[in-house]
């Protein structure tokens, strides 16, 4: 159906031979807050495909060489450059699977100013790179690089029988004037609705320092979520979530997939990847358009239910961690064969 849904065809037997149920994979949990959530879904996908998972947390552990001593890993995997850096710096022989949700050629990709040092290793035959942005994947000229959109563990992100508490939710940084002013303006336009804003404390403090509407932000701020079960719960407690994509050229962010998998309505700024949903995922052009769509879906229950059901069905059929990691494994087998 889609070009990232690679078909196995005649390699089923080879797949069964290469990927054994008892294989152990090392998953690197990165410093990146967003990356930690994304990697958890990645790890869940490997578990759902029969792997045993071992975690190494870059934020809390600093004994990597001792950690991996006497362990036999089939692969090392993680977010952006994190697994590749450890492979290169420690001269590891195991193949590496990198999932990038940041631009490869940037210091945002997990290793800061040293990213240039690790780029050449993306062309090694035992390094497999999966890129979340379709256009960037087309432009990239690295060996064994494939497009793979954001995905989530649909056993965690799923509809729950929870009473709706928030009318509108935004989760993320208000670190630009555009983001901050849009959020404040929406709060003013819909003063009768209950807003929820989730962000780490330093971003909350920064946003407060840049606006005179401090009381609005204080009322909306609900703290920070650092794990998937709590994020899934808060999404389920929300009626409408709006997103503002910042990374990439054509991709939808992780929040979009989290939301549709919970059968909650998401309204996104336009990205080409929206076309995957065949017109069922609503998007906005500017704040007035966003406000009109919030009003429409708030007042039209049938339209709300139709839209959330269609997007949910697409997510569970195409963007679950189990399905997408299986496709990643298929791609790796195709390179080996």
Short mmCIF file of C-alpha atoms in Angstrom, two decimals:
data_model
loop_
_atom_site.label_atom_id
_atom_site.label_comp_id
_atom_site.label_asym_id
_atom_site.label_seq_id
_atom_site.Cartn_x
_atom_site.Cartn_y
_atom_site.Cartn_z
CA UNK A 1 0.00 0.00 0.00
CA UNK A 2 2.74 2.43 0.98
CA UNK A 3 6.38 2.40 -0.07
CA UNK A 4 7.57 1.97 3.52
CA UNK A 5 5.49 -1.20 3.91
CA UNK A 6 8.06 -3.55 2.45
CA UNK A 7 6.65 -6.93 1.39
CA UNK A 8 8.45 -10.12 2.35
CA UNK A 9 7.65 -12.04 -0.84
CA UNK A 10 10.15 -14.89 -1.14
CA UNK A 11 12.33 -14.21 1.89
CA UNK A 12 10.11 -15.60 4.66
CA UNK A 13 12.37 -18.59 5.14
CA UNK A 14 15.45 -16.38 5.38
CA UNK A 15 13.71 -14.12 7.89
CA UNK A 16 12.96 -17.12 10.12
CA UNK A 17 16.57 -18.21 9.85
CA UNK A 18 18.13 -14.85 10.68
CA UNK A 19 15.80 -13.57 13.41
CA UNK A 20 15.59 -16.19 16.12
CA UNK A 21 13.11 -15.85 18.96
CA UNK A 22 15.87 -15.84 21.56
CA UNK A 23 17.94 -13.06 19.96
CA UNK A 24 19.04 -10.35 22.38
CA UNK A 25 19.05 -6.72 21.26
CA UNK A 26 20.68 -3.81 23.07
CA UNK A 27 18.48 -0.71 23.14
CA UNK A 28 20.08 2.63 24.00
CA UNK A 29 17.88 5.04 25.93
CA UNK A 30 19.12 8.53 24.92
CA UNK A 31 19.42 11.83 26.76
CA UNK A 32 16.75 13.33 24.49
CA UNK A 33 13.38 13.55 26.24
CA UNK A 34 11.40 12.98 23.04
CA UNK A 35 13.87 10.30 22.04
CA UNK A 36 13.25 8.35 25.24
CA UNK A 37 9.56 7.97 24.40
CA UNK A 38 10.27 7.12 20.77
CA UNK A 39 12.86 4.50 21.71
CA UNK A 40 10.46 2.85 24.14
CA UNK A 41 8.05 2.20 21.26
CA UNK A 42 11.00 0.95 19.19
CA UNK A 43 12.01 -1.45 21.95
CA UNK A 44 8.43 -2.64 22.37
CA UNK A 45 8.32 -3.39 18.65
CA UNK A 46 11.39 -5.60 18.89
CA UNK A 47 9.91 -7.44 21.87
CA UNK A 48 6.68 -7.95 19.94
CA UNK A 49 8.77 -9.46 17.14
CA UNK A 50 10.36 -12.03 19.44
CA UNK A 51 13.51 -10.30 20.68
CA UNK A 52 14.74 -10.12 24.25
CA UNK A 53 15.60 -6.50 25.06
CA UNK A 54 18.42 -5.15 27.20
CA UNK A 55 18.37 -1.42 28.01
CA UNK A 56 21.31 0.92 28.54
CA UNK A 57 20.32 4.42 29.72
CA UNK A 58 22.74 7.16 28.69
CA UNK A 59 21.26 9.50 31.25
CA UNK A 60 21.65 7.31 34.33
CA UNK A 61 24.42 4.83 33.49
CA UNK A 62 28.09 5.45 32.74
CA UNK A 63 29.65 1.99 32.75
CA UNK A 64 28.93 0.91 29.19
CA UNK A 65 31.97 -1.34 28.70
CA UNK A 66 31.20 -3.21 31.92
CA UNK A 67 27.49 -3.31 31.09
CA UNK A 68 28.00 -5.16 27.81
CA UNK A 69 30.81 -7.40 29.04
CA UNK A 70 30.24 -11.09 28.24
CA UNK A 71 26.88 -10.35 26.57
CA UNK A 72 26.06 -11.52 23.07
CA UNK A 73 23.82 -9.00 21.29
CA UNK A 74 22.34 -9.57 17.86
CA UNK A 75 22.01 -5.80 17.31
CA UNK A 76 22.45 -2.47 18.99
CA UNK A 77 19.67 0.04 18.30
CA UNK A 78 18.39 3.42 19.42
CA UNK A 79 17.56 7.01 18.58
CA UNK A 80 19.54 9.14 16.15
CA UNK A 81 23.32 8.66 16.48
CA UNK A 82 23.20 7.23 20.03
CA UNK A 83 23.70 3.53 19.16
CA UNK A 84 26.16 4.25 16.35
CA UNK A 85 28.33 6.41 18.61
CA UNK A 86 28.61 3.59 21.14
CA UNK A 87 29.33 1.07 18.40
CA UNK A 88 32.11 3.21 16.91
CA UNK A 89 33.66 4.44 20.16
CA UNK A 90 33.74 0.94 21.63
CA UNK A 91 34.66 -0.88 18.40
CA UNK A 92 31.62 -3.13 18.65
CA UNK A 93 31.17 -5.85 16.04
CA UNK A 94 27.38 -6.15 16.30
CA UNK A 95 25.27 -4.55 13.54
CA UNK A 96 23.65 -1.22 14.35
CA UNK A 97 20.07 -0.07 13.70
CA UNK A 98 19.55 3.71 13.95
CA UNK A 99 16.14 5.33 13.98
CA UNK A 100 16.47 9.04 13.17
CA UNK A 101 13.73 11.53 14.05
CA UNK A 102 16.09 14.49 13.72
CA UNK A 103 17.97 15.75 10.68
CA UNK A 104 21.05 13.55 10.32
CA UNK A 105 23.36 16.40 9.34
CA UNK A 106 22.70 18.45 12.49
CA UNK A 107 23.89 18.72 16.07
CA UNK A 108 20.30 17.93 17.15
CA UNK A 109 20.87 14.30 16.19
CA UNK A 110 22.19 13.17 19.55
CA UNK A 111 25.93 13.85 19.51
CA UNK A 112 26.07 17.64 19.38
CA UNK A 113 28.89 19.28 17.44
CA UNK A 114 30.58 15.91 16.82
CA UNK A 115 27.91 14.63 14.43
CA UNK A 116 30.30 14.98 11.45
CA UNK A 117 32.56 12.37 13.03
CA UNK A 118 29.90 9.67 12.89
CA UNK A 119 28.26 10.41 9.54
CA UNK A 120 30.77 8.33 7.49
CA UNK A 121 29.90 5.24 9.56
CA UNK A 122 26.33 5.36 8.21
CA UNK A 123 27.81 3.88 5.05
CA UNK A 124 29.16 0.79 6.77
CA UNK A 125 27.49 -2.41 5.53
CA UNK A 126 26.39 -3.43 9.04
CA UNK A 127 24.67 -0.12 9.82
CA UNK A 128 20.97 0.23 8.98
CA UNK A 129 19.39 3.66 9.10
CA UNK A 130 15.68 4.43 9.26
CA UNK A 131 14.61 8.03 8.66
CA UNK A 132 11.26 9.39 9.82
CA UNK A 133 10.92 12.04 7.09
CA UNK A 134 10.04 10.86 3.58
CA UNK A 135 11.57 13.78 1.69
CA UNK A 136 14.77 13.76 3.72
CA UNK A 137 15.00 10.01 3.12
CA UNK A 138 14.79 10.64 -0.63
CA UNK A 139 17.53 13.24 -0.42
CA UNK A 140 19.84 11.21 1.81
CA UNK A 141 22.75 9.41 0.16
CA UNK A 142 23.72 6.80 2.72
CA UNK A 143 24.02 3.04 2.44
CA UNK A 144 21.09 1.00 3.80
CA UNK A 145 18.87 4.02 4.59
CA UNK A 146 15.09 3.68 4.45
CA UNK A 147 12.03 5.79 5.17
CA UNK A 148 10.05 4.78 8.24
CA UNK A 149 7.45 7.18 9.67
CA UNK A 150 6.80 7.61 13.37
CA UNK A 151 5.08 4.68 15.07
CA UNK A 152 3.88 3.74 18.55
CA UNK A 153 3.12 0.70 20.64
CA UNK A 154 -0.62 0.41 20.11
CA UNK A 155 -0.90 -1.80 23.17
CA UNK A 156 0.06 1.28 25.23
CA UNK A 157 -1.40 4.04 23.09
CA UNK A 158 -4.97 2.86 22.76
CA UNK A 159 -8.52 4.06 23.50
CA UNK A 160 -9.33 3.95 27.22
CA UNK A 161 -12.58 4.27 29.06
CA UNK A 162 -11.56 7.55 30.70
CA UNK A 163 -13.70 10.62 31.20
CA UNK A 164 -12.59 13.58 29.12
CA UNK A 165 -11.03 16.27 31.30
CA UNK A 166 -9.43 18.66 28.80
CA UNK A 167 -11.13 20.26 25.82
CA UNK A 168 -7.86 21.23 24.14
CA UNK A 169 -4.34 19.98 24.77
CA UNK A 170 -0.89 20.89 23.57
CA UNK A 171 2.25 19.06 24.66
CA UNK A 172 5.65 20.51 23.86
CA UNK A 173 7.75 23.62 23.90
CA UNK A 174 6.41 27.13 23.44
CA UNK A 175 9.92 28.22 22.60
CA UNK A 176 9.11 30.47 19.64
CA UNK A 177 6.93 33.56 19.51
CA UNK A 178 4.71 31.81 16.96
CA UNK A 179 4.00 28.85 19.27
CA UNK A 180 3.52 30.97 22.36
CA UNK A 181 1.27 33.55 20.71
CA UNK A 182 -0.84 30.85 19.03
CA UNK A 183 -1.44 29.08 22.32
CA UNK A 184 -2.27 32.29 24.18
CA UNK A 185 -4.60 33.43 21.38
CA UNK A 186 -6.44 30.09 21.39
CA UNK A 187 -6.92 30.32 25.15
CA UNK A 188 -8.47 33.75 24.69
CA UNK A 189 -10.67 32.66 21.77
CA UNK A 190 -11.98 29.65 23.71
CA UNK A 191 -12.04 31.02 27.23
CA UNK A 192 -14.96 28.69 27.99
CA UNK A 193 -12.88 25.58 27.26
CA UNK A 194 -10.46 23.75 29.50
CA UNK A 195 -6.87 23.86 28.19
CA UNK A 196 -4.00 21.58 29.15
CA UNK A 197 -0.36 22.27 28.38
CA UNK A 198 2.41 19.76 29.17
CA UNK A 199 6.10 20.69 29.06
CA UNK A 200 9.24 20.35 31.12
CA UNK A 201 9.60 22.97 33.85
CA UNK A 202 12.37 24.98 32.19
CA UNK A 203 10.19 25.48 29.09
CA UNK A 204 7.27 26.47 31.31
CA UNK A 205 9.42 29.06 33.10
CA UNK A 206 10.79 30.34 29.80
CA UNK A 207 7.30 30.77 28.32
CA UNK A 208 6.11 32.62 31.43
CA UNK A 209 9.01 35.06 31.12
CA UNK A 210 8.01 35.93 27.55
CA UNK A 211 4.32 36.78 27.98
CA UNK A 212 2.12 39.14 29.93
CA UNK A 213 -0.62 36.46 29.99
CA UNK A 214 1.00 34.56 32.81
CA UNK A 215 -2.24 33.56 34.51
CA UNK A 216 -3.51 31.83 31.37
CA UNK A 217 -0.37 29.73 31.11
CA UNK A 218 -0.34 28.94 34.81
CA UNK A 219 -3.91 27.74 34.64
CA UNK A 220 -3.23 25.50 31.63
CA UNK A 221 0.12 24.07 32.73
CA UNK A 222 -0.22 20.48 33.95
CA UNK A 223 3.43 19.53 34.38
CA UNK A 224 5.67 17.17 32.48
CA UNK A 225 5.15 13.59 31.29
CA UNK A 226 8.21 11.37 30.90
CA UNK A 227 6.69 7.95 30.24
CA UNK A 228 4.37 6.36 27.72
CA UNK A 229 1.57 5.02 29.96
CA UNK A 230 1.01 8.46 31.52
CA UNK A 231 1.16 10.17 28.14
CA UNK A 232 -1.41 7.73 26.75
CA UNK A 233 -3.65 8.40 29.74
CA UNK A 234 -3.48 12.20 29.36
CA UNK A 235 -4.17 11.94 25.62
CA UNK A 236 -7.24 9.85 26.39
CA UNK A 237 -8.39 12.53 28.83
CA UNK A 238 -8.27 15.12 26.03
CA UNK A 239 -10.94 15.86 23.42
CA UNK A 240 -8.76 17.69 20.88
CA UNK A 241 -4.99 17.95 20.54
CA UNK A 242 -3.31 20.33 18.15
CA UNK A 243 0.25 19.86 17.00
CA UNK A 244 2.94 22.11 15.57
CA UNK A 245 5.55 20.19 13.59
CA UNK A 246 9.06 21.58 13.72
CA UNK A 247 11.49 18.89 12.54
CA UNK A 248 11.83 17.57 9.01
CA UNK A 249 10.16 18.62 5.76
CA UNK A 250 7.19 16.30 5.24
CA UNK A 251 6.84 14.21 8.39
CA UNK A 252 4.27 14.12 11.16
CA UNK A 253 5.60 14.15 14.70
CA UNK A 254 5.34 11.47 17.35
CA UNK A 255 2.49 13.25 19.13
CA UNK A 256 0.29 12.89 16.05
CA UNK A 257 0.68 9.11 15.99
CA UNK A 258 0.25 8.83 19.76
CA UNK A 259 -3.01 10.74 19.52
CA UNK A 260 -4.65 8.91 16.62
CA UNK A 261 -3.73 5.58 18.23
CA UNK A 262 -5.68 6.68 21.32
CA UNK A 263 -8.67 7.54 19.13
CA UNK A 264 -8.43 11.19 20.19
CA UNK A 265 -8.80 13.95 17.62
CA UNK A 266 -5.60 15.60 16.44
CA UNK A 267 -5.47 18.71 14.27
CA UNK A 268 -2.04 19.16 12.71
CA UNK A 269 -0.38 21.88 10.75
CA UNK A 270 -0.05 20.68 7.18
CA UNK A 271 2.59 18.12 6.28
CA UNK A 272 2.73 15.96 3.17
CA UNK A 273 2.55 12.83 5.33
CA UNK A 274 -1.04 13.76 6.16
CA UNK A 275 -1.90 12.38 2.72
CA UNK A 276 -1.37 8.87 4.12
CA UNK A 277 -4.69 9.31 5.93
CA UNK A 278 -6.58 9.83 2.64
CA UNK A 279 -8.24 13.06 3.77
CA UNK A 280 -9.33 11.82 7.19
CA UNK A 281 -6.76 13.62 9.36
CA UNK A 282 -7.70 17.31 9.76
CA UNK A 283 -5.07 20.00 9.34
CA UNK A 284 -4.94 23.77 9.68
CA UNK A 285 -3.33 26.54 7.64
CA UNK A 286 -3.30 29.31 10.24
CA UNK A 287 -4.74 30.06 13.67
CA UNK A 288 -8.13 31.13 12.29
CA UNK A 289 -8.42 27.87 10.41
CA UNK A 290 -7.39 25.96 13.54
CA UNK A 291 -9.98 27.81 15.62
CA UNK A 292 -12.73 27.02 13.10
CA UNK A 293 -11.83 23.31 13.13
CA UNK A 294 -11.74 23.23 16.94
CA UNK A 295 -15.20 24.77 17.00
CA UNK A 296 -16.52 22.41 14.32
CA UNK A 297 -15.31 19.19 15.95
CA UNK A 298 -16.29 20.39 19.41
CA UNK A 299 -19.88 20.84 18.25
CA UNK A 300 -20.21 17.97 15.75
CA UNK A 301 -20.08 14.63 17.54
CA UNK A 302 -20.64 12.53 14.41
CA UNK A 303 -17.80 14.22 12.54
CA UNK A 304 -15.56 13.79 15.58
CA UNK A 305 -16.30 10.08 15.91
CA UNK A 306 -15.98 9.41 12.19
CA UNK A 307 -12.61 11.18 11.99
CA UNK A 308 -11.09 9.64 15.09
CA UNK A 309 -12.23 6.15 14.07
CA UNK A 310 -10.76 6.44 10.55
CA UNK A 311 -7.42 7.74 11.84
CA UNK A 312 -7.33 5.12 14.57
CA UNK A 313 -7.90 2.31 12.08
CA UNK A 314 -5.08 3.60 9.90
CA UNK A 315 -2.71 3.79 12.88
CA UNK A 316 -3.31 0.28 14.19
CA UNK A 317 -3.10 -1.21 10.69
CA UNK A 318 0.02 0.66 9.56
CA UNK A 319 1.83 2.49 12.36
CA UNK A 320 1.99 0.06 15.26
CA UNK A 321 5.42 -0.71 16.70
CA UNK A 322 4.98 -4.40 15.94
CA UNK A 323 4.20 -3.81 12.28
CA UNK A 324 6.84 -1.13 11.69
CA UNK A 325 9.69 -2.96 13.42
CA UNK A 326 8.76 -6.02 11.38
CA UNK A 327 9.15 -3.90 8.25
CA UNK A 328 12.53 -2.69 9.52
CA UNK A 329 13.64 -6.28 9.99
CA UNK A 330 12.41 -7.10 6.48
CA UNK A 331 14.53 -4.27 5.09
CA UNK A 332 17.59 -5.55 6.94
CA UNK A 333 17.04 -9.05 5.54
CA UNK A 334 16.78 -7.58 2.04
CA UNK A 335 20.19 -5.95 2.52
CA UNK A 336 21.73 -9.20 3.80
CA UNK A 337 20.26 -11.24 0.98
#
